[in-house]
């Protein structure tokens, strides 16, 4: 991607990226007013960033729906890494995937809606992936950085006043409402996963709704905490030349404190607590883990709506 822009982003580019992190669907006019530049300047910069690979992506907050997320490592033979990673990226249950150095291992975050989906994914589909030589899965218990909270390394350009002016207004109490996705919601979320800034007419066509209904439903899913918008950008454009994945084994009593310290670093794009891969992820033990990790309250993974 650096061949398109050819340099690290300047202050205005970084401010636009931060603005999209705050409100992924903010109109150019709103971003321009906050940054005190013209609408045309924001539009031009945004389209240049898009040509360099920037994407605003609609993501589902899995825990809000009672789904579980898994960080999966898949060692593969080198010549199979790219096609296997591409196939994983096209799956609807994959929220992120990447190749490690040497192209011999794929890492990805996947979600399962039920025990049956989990078993089919981790015990059936992934182990039978052609030319994969193993699968290791870690259940995500709590995310400390990344996801809805975003990455500090790309969100350090705006003042508190600018953030407040851009942040979308949420309906009070909506985050406590029970949410059940219907077929139209699934279609809407599928479009947003490809383009978080897709217009209401496009969302309406996909879901079979009117544009007004699509807007209302999108706002509701966002207000309820089911839907959030993430910004995908190549780290070298932000001045980070290398990406590394670190695995830390921590004493249980120090887990939360250590995770919070790691998450506070601007270099940490993602930090999470997982279960040990050599132990079963028994969701019946999650209430005790919630107390230890101070997990946000909500439905346990795979718990059916009341």
Short mmCIF file of C-alpha atoms in Angstrom, two decimals:
data_model
loop_
_atom_site.label_atom_id
_atom_site.label_comp_id
_atom_site.label_asym_id
_atom_site.label_seq_id
_atom_site.Cartn_x
_atom_site.Cartn_y
_atom_site.Cartn_z
CA UNK A 1 0.00 0.00 0.00
CA UNK A 2 2.87 2.41 0.60
CA UNK A 3 3.55 2.49 -3.13
CA UNK A 4 0.30 4.43 -3.64
CA UNK A 5 0.83 7.20 -1.11
CA UNK A 6 4.57 6.68 -0.86
CA UNK A 7 5.06 8.03 2.67
CA UNK A 8 3.79 8.03 6.23
CA UNK A 9 0.49 9.89 6.59
CA UNK A 10 0.61 13.59 7.39
CA UNK A 11 -1.33 15.22 10.23
CA UNK A 12 -4.50 15.82 8.20
CA UNK A 13 -4.59 12.25 6.90
CA UNK A 14 -4.14 10.93 10.43
CA UNK A 15 -6.88 13.25 11.68
CA UNK A 16 -9.26 11.87 9.03
CA UNK A 17 -8.37 8.30 10.03
CA UNK A 18 -9.04 9.19 13.68
CA UNK A 19 -12.34 10.82 12.72
CA UNK A 20 -13.41 7.64 10.92
CA UNK A 21 -12.41 5.65 13.99
CA UNK A 22 -14.74 7.81 16.09
CA UNK A 23 -17.61 7.74 13.61
CA UNK A 24 -17.06 5.46 10.64
CA UNK A 25 -20.11 6.77 8.78
CA UNK A 26 -19.68 10.47 9.50
CA UNK A 27 -20.45 12.64 6.44
CA UNK A 28 -17.48 14.41 4.88
CA UNK A 29 -19.14 17.72 5.75
CA UNK A 30 -19.19 16.84 9.46
CA UNK A 31 -15.55 15.71 9.44
CA UNK A 32 -14.57 18.85 7.51
CA UNK A 33 -16.32 21.13 10.00
CA UNK A 34 -14.54 19.50 12.95
CA UNK A 35 -11.13 19.61 11.23
CA UNK A 36 -11.78 23.13 9.87
CA UNK A 37 -11.04 22.25 6.25
CA UNK A 38 -13.26 22.09 3.17
CA UNK A 39 -15.57 19.19 2.31
CA UNK A 40 -13.65 18.73 -0.95
CA UNK A 41 -10.36 18.37 0.92
CA UNK A 42 -11.75 15.63 3.17
CA UNK A 43 -13.33 13.82 0.20
CA UNK A 44 -10.11 14.00 -1.82
CA UNK A 45 -7.97 12.79 1.07
CA UNK A 46 -10.43 10.01 1.90
CA UNK A 47 -10.48 8.67 -1.65
CA UNK A 48 -6.68 8.75 -1.76
CA UNK A 49 -6.59 6.77 1.48
CA UNK A 50 -9.10 4.31 0.00
CA UNK A 51 -6.81 3.82 -3.00
CA UNK A 52 -4.03 2.99 -0.51
CA UNK A 53 -6.20 0.29 1.07
CA UNK A 54 -8.00 2.03 3.92
CA UNK A 55 -11.38 0.47 4.69
CA UNK A 56 -14.17 1.30 7.10
CA UNK A 57 -15.69 -2.04 8.10
CA UNK A 58 -18.88 -2.84 9.97
CA UNK A 59 -18.19 -5.43 12.67
CA UNK A 60 -20.44 -7.39 15.01
CA UNK A 61 -19.87 -7.29 18.76
CA UNK A 62 -20.09 -11.07 19.20
CA UNK A 63 -20.56 -11.14 22.98
CA UNK A 64 -23.57 -8.80 22.70
CA UNK A 65 -25.34 -11.53 20.71
CA UNK A 66 -24.15 -14.42 22.88
CA UNK A 67 -21.61 -15.60 20.31
CA UNK A 68 -18.06 -16.72 21.14
CA UNK A 69 -14.91 -15.54 19.39
CA UNK A 70 -11.88 -17.70 18.77
CA UNK A 71 -8.30 -16.70 17.94
CA UNK A 72 -7.18 -19.49 15.63
CA UNK A 73 -3.67 -20.42 14.48
CA UNK A 74 -3.35 -22.67 11.42
CA UNK A 75 0.11 -23.84 10.32
CA UNK A 76 0.14 -24.64 6.59
CA UNK A 77 2.65 -25.66 3.95
CA UNK A 78 4.12 -22.46 2.43
CA UNK A 79 2.65 -22.69 -1.06
CA UNK A 80 -0.87 -23.12 0.37
CA UNK A 81 -0.82 -20.14 2.74
CA UNK A 82 -2.18 -17.46 0.40
CA UNK A 83 -5.13 -19.44 -1.04
CA UNK A 84 -6.09 -20.80 2.40
CA UNK A 85 -5.90 -17.32 3.96
CA UNK A 86 -8.02 -15.95 1.11
CA UNK A 87 -10.62 -18.67 1.60
CA UNK A 88 -10.77 -17.93 5.33
CA UNK A 89 -11.15 -14.19 4.67
CA UNK A 90 -14.20 -14.86 2.51
CA UNK A 91 -15.99 -16.76 5.28
CA UNK A 92 -18.80 -14.87 6.98
CA UNK A 93 -17.61 -16.07 10.41
CA UNK A 94 -14.09 -14.64 9.97
CA UNK A 95 -13.64 -11.11 11.30
CA UNK A 96 -9.85 -10.84 10.72
CA UNK A 97 -7.04 -12.94 9.30
CA UNK A 98 -3.36 -12.52 8.49
CA UNK A 99 -0.24 -14.37 7.42
CA UNK A 100 2.80 -14.49 9.68
CA UNK A 101 6.37 -14.12 8.43
CA UNK A 102 7.55 -17.00 6.33
CA UNK A 103 3.98 -17.64 5.17
CA UNK A 104 3.77 -20.86 7.14
CA UNK A 105 1.05 -19.89 9.61
CA UNK A 106 -2.32 -18.17 9.31
CA UNK A 107 -3.81 -16.39 12.30
CA UNK A 108 -7.45 -15.34 12.34
CA UNK A 109 -10.33 -14.36 14.59
CA UNK A 110 -13.49 -16.37 14.01
CA UNK A 111 -16.85 -16.44 15.73
CA UNK A 112 -19.31 -19.22 16.45
CA UNK A 113 -22.96 -18.70 17.35
CA UNK A 114 -23.54 -22.01 19.12
CA UNK A 115 -21.87 -25.15 20.42
CA UNK A 116 -22.82 -26.88 17.18
CA UNK A 117 -21.17 -24.18 15.05
CA UNK A 118 -18.09 -24.23 17.29
CA UNK A 119 -17.68 -27.99 17.01
CA UNK A 120 -18.29 -27.98 13.26
CA UNK A 121 -15.71 -25.21 12.81
CA UNK A 122 -12.93 -26.29 15.17
CA UNK A 123 -13.34 -30.06 15.05
CA UNK A 124 -14.57 -30.51 11.49
CA UNK A 125 -14.00 -27.80 8.90
CA UNK A 126 -10.69 -26.25 9.94
CA UNK A 127 -8.78 -29.50 10.64
CA UNK A 128 -9.83 -30.75 7.19
CA UNK A 129 -8.49 -27.63 5.45
CA UNK A 130 -6.33 -28.82 2.53
CA UNK A 131 -2.59 -28.66 3.32
CA UNK A 132 -3.13 -27.40 6.85
CA UNK A 133 -0.88 -29.22 9.32
CA UNK A 134 -2.67 -28.30 12.54
CA UNK A 135 -5.15 -26.03 14.30
CA UNK A 136 -4.84 -24.27 17.67
CA UNK A 137 -7.84 -22.31 18.94
CA UNK A 138 -7.98 -19.88 21.86
CA UNK A 139 -11.38 -18.70 23.13
CA UNK A 140 -11.38 -14.91 23.66
CA UNK A 141 -12.59 -14.20 27.20
CA UNK A 142 -12.14 -10.43 27.20
CA UNK A 143 -10.75 -7.92 24.69
CA UNK A 144 -8.74 -5.10 26.30
CA UNK A 145 -7.67 -3.28 23.10
CA UNK A 146 -9.03 -3.49 19.60
CA UNK A 147 -12.59 -4.18 18.50
CA UNK A 148 -14.98 -1.40 19.55
CA UNK A 149 -12.25 0.34 21.57
CA UNK A 150 -10.02 0.63 18.52
CA UNK A 151 -6.26 1.03 18.32
CA UNK A 152 -4.57 3.94 20.10
CA UNK A 153 -1.86 4.02 17.42
CA UNK A 154 -4.28 5.33 14.82
CA UNK A 155 -6.49 7.36 17.17
CA UNK A 156 -4.23 10.02 18.61
CA UNK A 157 -4.84 13.08 16.43
CA UNK A 158 -8.10 14.68 17.63
CA UNK A 159 -8.79 16.64 20.79
CA UNK A 160 -11.48 15.63 23.25
CA UNK A 161 -13.67 18.44 21.93
CA UNK A 162 -13.28 17.21 18.35
CA UNK A 163 -14.06 13.63 19.38
CA UNK A 164 -17.20 14.77 21.20
CA UNK A 165 -18.32 16.75 18.14
CA UNK A 166 -17.93 13.70 15.89
CA UNK A 167 -19.18 10.90 18.14
CA UNK A 168 -22.60 9.52 17.13
CA UNK A 169 -25.42 9.99 19.62
CA UNK A 170 -26.81 6.75 21.03
CA UNK A 171 -30.38 6.18 22.19
CA UNK A 172 -30.38 5.97 26.01
CA UNK A 173 -30.87 2.49 27.41
CA UNK A 174 -30.53 0.77 24.04
CA UNK A 175 -27.41 -1.14 25.12
CA UNK A 176 -29.58 -3.12 27.58
CA UNK A 177 -32.15 -4.22 25.00
CA UNK A 178 -32.31 -7.82 23.86
CA UNK A 179 -31.39 -8.13 20.19
CA UNK A 180 -32.31 -10.95 17.81
CA UNK A 181 -31.06 -10.66 14.24
CA UNK A 182 -33.53 -11.35 11.45
CA UNK A 183 -32.77 -12.14 7.80
CA UNK A 184 -32.76 -8.48 6.81
CA UNK A 185 -30.26 -7.68 9.56
CA UNK A 186 -27.98 -10.46 8.34
CA UNK A 187 -28.02 -9.03 4.81
CA UNK A 188 -27.39 -5.50 6.10
CA UNK A 189 -24.45 -6.66 8.21
CA UNK A 190 -23.00 -8.59 5.27
CA UNK A 191 -22.89 -5.42 3.15
CA UNK A 192 -21.41 -3.35 5.99
CA UNK A 193 -18.70 -5.98 6.52
CA UNK A 194 -17.48 -5.18 3.02
CA UNK A 195 -18.04 -1.41 3.15
CA UNK A 196 -18.95 0.24 6.43
CA UNK A 197 -19.85 3.46 4.57
CA UNK A 198 -22.28 1.82 2.14
CA UNK A 199 -25.25 4.13 1.50
CA UNK A 200 -28.74 3.52 2.82
CA UNK A 201 -30.14 2.74 -0.68
CA UNK A 202 -27.56 -0.05 -1.11
CA UNK A 203 -28.30 -1.43 2.35
CA UNK A 204 -32.03 -1.25 1.63
CA UNK A 205 -31.68 -3.24 -1.61
CA UNK A 206 -29.69 -5.95 0.15
CA UNK A 207 -32.16 -6.27 3.04
CA UNK A 208 -35.37 -5.79 1.02
CA UNK A 209 -36.30 -2.70 3.00
CA UNK A 210 -36.88 0.95 2.29
CA UNK A 211 -33.89 3.29 2.78
CA UNK A 212 -35.60 4.80 5.83
CA UNK A 213 -36.02 1.35 7.41
CA UNK A 214 -32.40 0.46 6.63
CA UNK A 215 -31.21 3.65 8.32
CA UNK A 216 -33.41 3.08 11.34
CA UNK A 217 -32.29 -0.53 11.76
CA UNK A 218 -28.60 0.34 11.31
CA UNK A 219 -28.87 3.04 13.96
CA UNK A 220 -30.65 0.62 16.31
CA UNK A 221 -27.99 -2.10 15.94
CA UNK A 222 -25.26 0.46 16.56
CA UNK A 223 -27.06 1.97 19.57
CA UNK A 224 -27.56 -1.50 21.08
CA UNK A 225 -23.84 -2.22 20.85
CA UNK A 226 -24.28 -5.03 18.33
CA UNK A 227 -22.67 -3.11 15.46
CA UNK A 228 -19.51 -1.04 15.53
CA UNK A 229 -17.25 0.35 12.82
CA UNK A 230 -13.55 -0.35 12.58
CA UNK A 231 -10.86 1.21 10.37
CA UNK A 232 -8.49 -1.13 8.54
CA UNK A 233 -5.25 0.57 7.43
CA UNK A 234 -1.74 -0.61 6.66
CA UNK A 235 0.42 0.03 9.79
CA UNK A 236 3.43 1.38 7.80
CA UNK A 237 1.27 4.34 6.77
CA UNK A 238 1.07 5.21 10.47
CA UNK A 239 4.81 4.82 10.97
CA UNK A 240 4.84 1.22 12.23
CA UNK A 241 7.27 -0.81 10.12
CA UNK A 242 6.71 -4.22 11.71
CA UNK A 243 3.73 -6.15 13.04
CA UNK A 244 4.32 -8.85 15.65
CA UNK A 245 1.98 -11.15 17.56
CA UNK A 246 3.05 -11.82 21.14
CA UNK A 247 1.72 -14.61 23.38
CA UNK A 248 2.16 -14.06 27.12
CA UNK A 249 1.60 -16.65 29.83
CA UNK A 250 0.51 -14.81 32.97
CA UNK A 251 -0.41 -15.87 36.49
CA UNK A 252 -4.22 -15.67 36.87
CA UNK A 253 -3.99 -13.14 39.70
CA UNK A 254 -2.02 -10.76 37.45
CA UNK A 255 -3.92 -11.37 34.22
CA UNK A 256 -6.21 -8.33 34.21
CA UNK A 257 -3.48 -5.94 35.42
CA UNK A 258 -1.01 -7.21 32.82
CA UNK A 259 -3.55 -7.05 29.99
CA UNK A 260 -4.47 -3.48 30.86
CA UNK A 261 -0.80 -2.48 30.90
CA UNK A 262 -0.21 -4.06 27.48
CA UNK A 263 -3.37 -2.48 26.04
CA UNK A 264 -2.21 0.98 27.16
CA UNK A 265 0.75 0.91 24.78
CA UNK A 266 0.09 2.82 21.51
CA UNK A 267 1.81 0.00 19.65
CA UNK A 268 -0.76 -2.54 20.88
CA UNK A 269 -3.42 -2.82 18.19
CA UNK A 270 -5.09 -5.75 19.92
CA UNK A 271 -4.89 -7.26 23.40
CA UNK A 272 -7.10 -10.00 24.81
CA UNK A 273 -7.28 -12.65 27.51
CA UNK A 274 -7.85 -16.19 26.26
CA UNK A 275 -8.28 -19.61 27.77
CA UNK A 276 -5.29 -21.97 27.69
CA UNK A 277 -5.37 -24.03 24.47
CA UNK A 278 -4.46 -27.19 26.40
CA UNK A 279 -7.61 -26.88 28.51
CA UNK A 280 -11.24 -27.10 27.34
CA UNK A 281 -13.13 -23.83 27.06
CA UNK A 282 -16.04 -24.70 29.30
CA UNK A 283 -18.51 -21.81 29.11
CA UNK A 284 -20.21 -23.03 32.29
CA UNK A 285 -17.17 -21.68 34.13
CA UNK A 286 -17.51 -18.21 32.63
CA UNK A 287 -19.28 -16.60 35.63
CA UNK A 288 -16.18 -17.23 37.73
CA UNK A 289 -13.94 -15.94 34.92
CA UNK A 290 -16.12 -12.86 34.59
CA UNK A 291 -15.40 -11.97 38.21
CA UNK A 292 -11.66 -12.59 37.79
CA UNK A 293 -11.41 -10.55 34.59
CA UNK A 294 -14.21 -8.09 35.35
CA UNK A 295 -15.91 -9.08 32.13
CA UNK A 296 -18.74 -6.85 30.90
CA UNK A 297 -22.13 -8.18 31.86
CA UNK A 298 -24.17 -9.77 29.13
CA UNK A 299 -25.23 -13.07 27.70
CA UNK A 300 -22.74 -15.92 28.05
CA UNK A 301 -21.34 -17.34 24.82
CA UNK A 302 -23.89 -19.57 23.09
CA UNK A 303 -26.66 -18.63 25.53
CA UNK A 304 -29.98 -18.56 23.73
CA UNK A 305 -32.09 -15.38 23.86
CA UNK A 306 -34.70 -15.45 26.62
#
